[in-house]
GROMACS .gro file of C-alpha atoms in nm:
model
  268
    1MET     CA    1   4.094   4.293  -1.260
    2LYS     CA    2   4.201   4.566  -1.503
    3GLN     CA    3   4.147   4.418  -1.848
    4SER     CA    4   3.919   4.552  -2.115
    5VAL     CA    5   3.815   4.353  -2.420
    6GLN     CA    6   3.779   4.659  -2.634
    7GLY     CA    7   4.096   4.826  -2.516
    8SER     CA    8   4.246   5.000  -2.217
    9ALA     CA    9   4.017   5.139  -1.953
   10GLU     CA   10   3.995   5.516  -1.950
   11ALA     CA   11   4.168   5.674  -1.657
   12GLY     CA   12   3.942   5.839  -1.406
   13THR     CA   13   3.632   5.633  -1.482
   14PRO     CA   14   3.426   5.623  -1.159
   15GLU     CA   15   3.339   5.302  -0.980
   16ARG     CA   16   3.007   5.147  -1.058
   17ARG     CA   17   2.771   4.955  -0.837
   18THR     CA   18   2.546   4.659  -0.896
   19THR     CA   19   2.176   4.681  -0.833
   20GLY     CA   20   2.249   4.520  -0.497
   21GLY     CA   21   2.487   4.799  -0.400
   22SER     CA   22   2.810   4.596  -0.435
   23ARG     CA   23   3.113   4.767  -0.574
   24VAL     CA   24   3.288   4.682  -0.895
   25PRO     CA   25   3.671   4.698  -0.868
   26ALA     CA   26   3.825   5.027  -0.972
   27GLN     CA   27   3.949   5.022  -1.329
   28ALA     CA   28   4.211   5.296  -1.308
   29ARG     CA   29   4.540   5.153  -1.428
   30ARG     CA   30   4.825   5.151  -1.185
   31ALA     CA   31   5.160   4.980  -1.150
   32ASP     CA   32   5.077   4.814  -0.819
   33THR     CA   33   4.752   4.646  -0.715
   34LEU     CA   34   4.631   4.457  -0.412
   35ASP     CA   35   4.893   4.272  -0.207
   36GLY     CA   36   5.179   4.400  -0.421
   37CYS     CA   37   5.047   4.251  -0.745
   38ARG     CA   38   5.162   4.417  -1.062
   39GLU     CA   39   4.943   4.450  -1.364
   40ARG     CA   40   4.990   4.141  -1.579
   41ASP     CA   41   5.004   4.147  -1.956
   42ASP     CA   42   4.908   3.781  -1.990
   43THR     CA   43   4.556   3.848  -1.862
   44ALA     CA   44   4.499   4.155  -2.077
   45VAL     CA   45   4.234   4.108  -2.342
   46PRO     CA   46   4.354   4.230  -2.680
   47ALA     CA   47   4.141   4.444  -2.903
   48ALA     CA   48   4.046   4.280  -3.231
   49ARG     CA   49   3.824   4.463  -3.478
   50GLY     CA   50   3.854   4.226  -3.776
   51GLU     CA   51   3.882   4.509  -4.028
   52HIS     CA   52   3.985   4.435  -4.386
   53THR     CA   53   4.042   4.633  -4.705
   54HIS     CA   54   3.867   4.596  -5.039
   55SER     CA   55   4.179   4.429  -5.181
   56GLU     CA   56   4.142   4.136  -4.945
   57ARG     CA   57   3.930   3.842  -5.048
   58PRO     CA   58   3.680   3.725  -4.784
   59ILE     CA   59   3.730   3.377  -4.644
   60PRO     CA   60   3.447   3.149  -4.761
   61GLY     CA   61   3.231   2.953  -4.519
   62PRO     CA   62   3.062   3.034  -4.189
   63ARG     CA   63   3.235   3.258  -3.938
   64PRO     CA   64   3.410   3.044  -3.673
   65ALA     CA   65   3.309   3.090  -3.311
   66VAL     CA   66   3.668   3.122  -3.190
   67ARG     CA   67   3.657   3.488  -3.092
   68ARG     CA   68   3.366   3.461  -2.852
   69SER     CA   69   3.520   3.157  -2.685
   70SER     CA   70   3.847   3.343  -2.653
   71VAL     CA   71   3.679   3.644  -2.495
   72ARG     CA   72   3.488   3.424  -2.251
   73GLY     CA   73   3.808   3.242  -2.158
   74GLN     CA   74   4.000   3.562  -2.101
   75ILE     CA   75   3.723   3.705  -1.886
   76LEU     CA   76   3.717   3.381  -1.687
   77ASP     CA   77   4.092   3.412  -1.626
   78ALA     CA   78   4.051   3.775  -1.522
   79LEU     CA   79   3.768   3.690  -1.281
   80ARG     CA   80   3.975   3.409  -1.129
   81THR     CA   81   4.260   3.651  -1.074
   82ALA     CA   82   4.023   3.902  -0.915
   83LEU     CA   83   3.897   3.632  -0.678
   84VAL     CA   84   4.248   3.538  -0.567
   85THR     CA   85   4.357   3.899  -0.515
   86GLY     CA   86   4.038   3.983  -0.329
   87GLU     CA   87   3.915   4.243  -0.579
   88LEU     CA   88   3.592   4.043  -0.592
   89GLN     CA   89   3.491   4.038  -0.227
   90PRO     CA   90   3.339   3.733  -0.055
   91GLY     CA   91   2.970   3.787   0.016
   92GLU     CA   92   2.932   4.065  -0.243
   93VAL     CA   93   2.694   4.037  -0.540
   94TYR     CA   94   2.813   4.129  -0.890
   95SER     CA   95   2.586   4.154  -1.193
   96GLY     CA   96   2.665   4.042  -1.546
   97PRO     CA   97   2.572   4.374  -1.713
   98VAL     CA   98   2.786   4.586  -1.481
   99LEU     CA   99   3.087   4.356  -1.508
  100GLY     CA  100   3.028   4.339  -1.884
  101GLU     CA  101   3.047   4.718  -1.902
  102ARG     CA  102   3.361   4.700  -1.693
  103PHE     CA  103   3.522   4.469  -1.950
  104GLY     CA  104   3.374   4.641  -2.254
  105VAL     CA  105   3.170   4.339  -2.361
  106SER     CA  106   2.810   4.229  -2.343
  107ALA     CA  107   2.681   4.057  -2.033
  108THR     CA  108   2.666   3.719  -2.209
  109PRO     CA  109   3.035   3.613  -2.192
  110VAL     CA  110   3.053   3.745  -1.835
  111ARG     CA  111   2.752   3.534  -1.734
  112GLU     CA  112   2.905   3.233  -1.908
  113ALA     CA  113   3.230   3.281  -1.718
  114MET     CA  114   3.040   3.327  -1.392
  115GLN     CA  115   2.845   3.007  -1.458
  116GLN     CA  116   3.175   2.824  -1.484
  117LEU     CA  117   3.287   2.978  -1.156
  118ALA     CA  118   2.959   2.862  -1.002
  119LEU     CA  119   3.040   2.506  -1.111
  120GLU     CA  120   3.380   2.546  -0.946
  121GLY     CA  121   3.217   2.660  -0.624
  122ALA     CA  122   3.360   3.013  -0.628
  123VAL     CA  123   3.029   3.198  -0.673
  124GLU     CA  124   2.660   3.124  -0.637
  125VAL     CA  125   2.369   3.244  -0.847
  126VAL     CA  126   2.145   3.512  -0.695
  127PRO     CA  127   1.820   3.518  -0.902
  128ASN     CA  128   1.750   3.852  -1.072
  129ARG     CA  129   2.064   4.008  -0.923
  130GLY     CA  130   2.377   3.829  -1.040
  131PHE     CA  131   2.639   3.621  -0.862
  132ARG     CA  132   2.755   3.625  -0.502
  133VAL     CA  133   3.117   3.541  -0.421
  134VAL     CA  134   3.120   3.243  -0.188
  135GLU     CA  135   3.237   3.295   0.170
  136ARG     CA  136   3.449   3.012   0.312
  137GLY     CA  137   3.537   2.978   0.676
  138ALA     CA  138   3.852   2.835   0.832
  139ARG     CA  139   3.686   2.497   0.880
  140GLU     CA  140   3.599   2.457   0.512
  141LEU     CA  141   3.949   2.559   0.405
  142ALA     CA  142   4.096   2.307   0.651
  143GLU     CA  143   3.866   2.038   0.510
  144LEU     CA  144   3.983   2.117   0.156
  145ALA     CA  145   4.346   2.088   0.266
  146GLU     CA  146   4.270   1.754   0.431
  147VAL     CA  147   4.105   1.615   0.119
  148ARG     CA  148   4.395   1.736  -0.095
  149ALA     CA  149   4.638   1.560   0.138
  150LEU     CA  150   4.438   1.235   0.123
  151ILE     CA  151   4.463   1.244  -0.257
  152GLU     CA  152   4.809   1.386  -0.320
  153VAL     CA  153   5.027   1.241  -0.042
  154PRO     CA  154   4.981   0.870  -0.134
  155VAL     CA  155   5.035   0.951  -0.501
  156MET     CA  156   5.350   1.148  -0.426
  157LEU     CA  157   5.492   0.864  -0.217
  158ARG     CA  158   5.421   0.612  -0.492
  159LEU     CA  159   5.578   0.835  -0.754
  160ALA     CA  160   5.881   0.894  -0.530
  161ARG     CA  161   5.952   0.520  -0.553
  162THR     CA  162   5.895   0.482  -0.926
  163VAL     CA  163   5.981   0.802  -1.115
  164PRO     CA  164   6.352   0.845  -1.199
  165GLY     CA  165   6.538   1.147  -1.067
  166GLU     CA  166   6.592   1.304  -1.409
  167ARG     CA  167   6.218   1.333  -1.462
  168TRP     CA  168   6.182   1.522  -1.135
  169ALA     CA  169   6.474   1.745  -1.229
  170GLU     CA  170   6.281   1.864  -1.533
  171LEU     CA  171   6.030   2.030  -1.297
  172ARG     CA  172   6.288   2.250  -1.125
  173PRO     CA  173   6.198   2.562  -1.333
  174LEU     CA  174   5.839   2.536  -1.203
  175ALA     CA  175   5.958   2.511  -0.843
  176GLN     CA  176   6.187   2.810  -0.894
  177GLU     CA  177   5.899   3.007  -1.042
  178THR     CA  178   5.702   2.960  -0.720
  179VAL     CA  179   5.996   3.109  -0.530
  180ARG     CA  180   6.006   3.412  -0.761
  181ALA     CA  181   5.630   3.458  -0.735
  182ALA     CA  182   5.646   3.437  -0.356
  183ALA     CA  183   5.920   3.700  -0.346
  184ASP     CA  184   5.699   3.933  -0.554
  185GLY     CA  185   5.425   3.894  -0.294
  186CYS     CA  186   5.137   3.881  -0.544
  187PRO     CA  187   4.879   3.621  -0.432
  188ALA     CA  188   4.739   3.572  -0.783
  189THR     CA  189   5.081   3.506  -0.937
  190TYR     CA  190   5.179   3.276  -0.653
  191ALA     CA  191   4.849   3.087  -0.669
  192GLU     CA  192   4.899   3.025  -1.040
  193SER     CA  193   5.258   2.906  -1.003
  194ASP     CA  194   5.165   2.692  -0.703
  195ARG     CA  195   4.893   2.513  -0.901
  196ALA     CA  196   5.129   2.467  -1.196
  197PHE     CA  197   5.394   2.302  -0.977
  198HIS     CA  198   5.154   2.067  -0.797
  199GLY     CA  199   4.982   1.983  -1.125
  200ALA     CA  200   5.313   1.895  -1.292
  201LEU     CA  201   5.408   1.666  -1.004
  202LEU     CA  202   5.079   1.477  -1.019
  203ALA     CA  203   5.085   1.464  -1.400
  204LEU     CA  204   5.373   1.216  -1.375
  205SER     CA  205   5.116   0.966  -1.248
  206GLY     CA  206   4.961   0.961  -1.594
  207ASN     CA  207   4.613   0.982  -1.438
  208GLU     CA  208   4.430   1.274  -1.599
  209GLN     CA  209   4.125   1.231  -1.375
  210LEU     CA  210   4.344   1.258  -1.067
  211VAL     CA  211   4.511   1.572  -1.199
  212GLY     CA  212   4.174   1.731  -1.276
  213VAL     CA  213   4.020   1.654  -0.937
  214ALA     CA  214   4.332   1.771  -0.751
  215ALA     CA  215   4.345   2.093  -0.954
  216ASP     CA  216   3.980   2.169  -0.876
  217LEU     CA  217   4.036   2.116  -0.503
  218HIS     CA  218   4.351   2.327  -0.517
  219ARG     CA  219   4.173   2.614  -0.688
  220ARG     CA  220   3.884   2.599  -0.440
  221SER     CA  221   4.130   2.620  -0.152
  222GLN     CA  222   4.264   2.949  -0.291
  223TRP     CA  223   3.922   3.125  -0.280
  224PRO     CA  224   3.864   3.349  -0.099
  225PRO     CA  225   4.221   3.467  -0.055
  226VAL     CA  226   4.383   3.397   0.279
  227ARG     CA  227   4.590   3.698   0.373
  228ARG     CA  228   4.943   3.565   0.400
  229LEU     CA  229   5.260   3.752   0.479
  230ARG     CA  230   5.522   3.743   0.207
  231ALA     CA  231   5.745   3.544   0.443
  232TYR     CA  232   5.479   3.272   0.455
  233LEU     CA  233   5.466   3.250   0.076
  234VAL     CA  234   5.844   3.232   0.055
  235ALA     CA  235   5.856   2.953   0.313
  236ASP     CA  236   5.582   2.766   0.125
  237ALA     CA  237   5.772   2.800  -0.203
  238GLU     CA  238   6.098   2.686  -0.044
  239GLU     CA  239   5.919   2.368   0.061
  240HIS     CA  240   5.863   2.304  -0.310
  241ILE     CA  241   6.239   2.323  -0.369
  242ALA     CA  242   6.311   2.092  -0.076
  243LEU     CA  243   6.045   1.846  -0.192
  244LEU     CA  244   6.186   1.839  -0.543
  245ASP     CA  245   6.538   1.781  -0.410
  246ALA     CA  246   6.412   1.485  -0.206
  247LEU     CA  247   6.228   1.342  -0.505
  248ILE     CA  248   6.538   1.371  -0.722
  249ALA     CA  249   6.740   1.196  -0.451
  250GLY     CA  250   6.475   0.927  -0.414
  251ASP     CA  251   6.450   0.981  -0.038
  252VAL     CA  252   6.098   0.858   0.033
  253ASP     CA  253   6.113   0.928   0.407
  254VAL     CA  254   6.201   1.294   0.351
  255VAL     CA  255   5.932   1.320   0.084
  256ARG     CA  256   5.673   1.183   0.330
  257GLY     CA  257   5.769   1.435   0.596
  258LEU     CA  258   5.772   1.730   0.356
  259VAL     CA  259   5.436   1.665   0.187
  260THR     CA  260   5.270   1.598   0.523
  261GLU     CA  261   5.404   1.925   0.664
  262HIS     CA  262   5.317   2.110   0.345
  263PHE     CA  263   4.948   2.023   0.366
  264ALA     CA  264   4.940   2.077   0.740
  265GLY     CA  265   5.057   2.433   0.676
  266ALA     CA  266   4.790   2.480   0.408
  267ALA     CA  267   4.523   2.381   0.658
  268SER     CA  268   4.634   2.630   0.922
   0.00000   0.00000   0.00000
């Protein structure tokens, strides 16, 4: 979680603590972060000062509220990444003002992003202190995997019988991206590519409500991060390739075996 809305974080800035004593992730820039993750440009928040010269004519009408929404969205993405990588620790309390200072913004967009995370079940509100990162045990993670399987497996089997092979073939770049992300060993990058692949598969059903519910369950199952060896991630990603090959070939029996095993592995 190394972004700053106003610009790059200054090297050597000390860690700060919330009023509850919890630590805010270090903001010193470095090439490698937790679990082999490399700093990502797509989550960086660009600086935008909105300066203009006297030769420019002002745009009439009220100022649009795009910038604030953009900042809130980028902070939300950064917080999600920090949850997946473990930079925001389960059980720890983080305050809006301290995280706002960390990002170089006011506490308001941070609180708004945290409220969204609370709706997603990643954090819980601690009155007068901030937000506590939710702790999930093995049983809850296994239950999430079971619910995902109950939703996704029947849909995948139905789609395997109805969707032509060329449509499945179009998703190969997404499956290959999961393999590349697994090889890099970054849990945040892999989590993102994993959700993208599963979401694209289910999107062929044409049921937006299904895709939304499945995506929410998938995201919940990725918090807090389960420490996986890189070999596990690679094996998980290779299952995506095998599944896609079976879908392209229209082999429903192989598809059934692969998706069942895939979710069984997620539950373990």
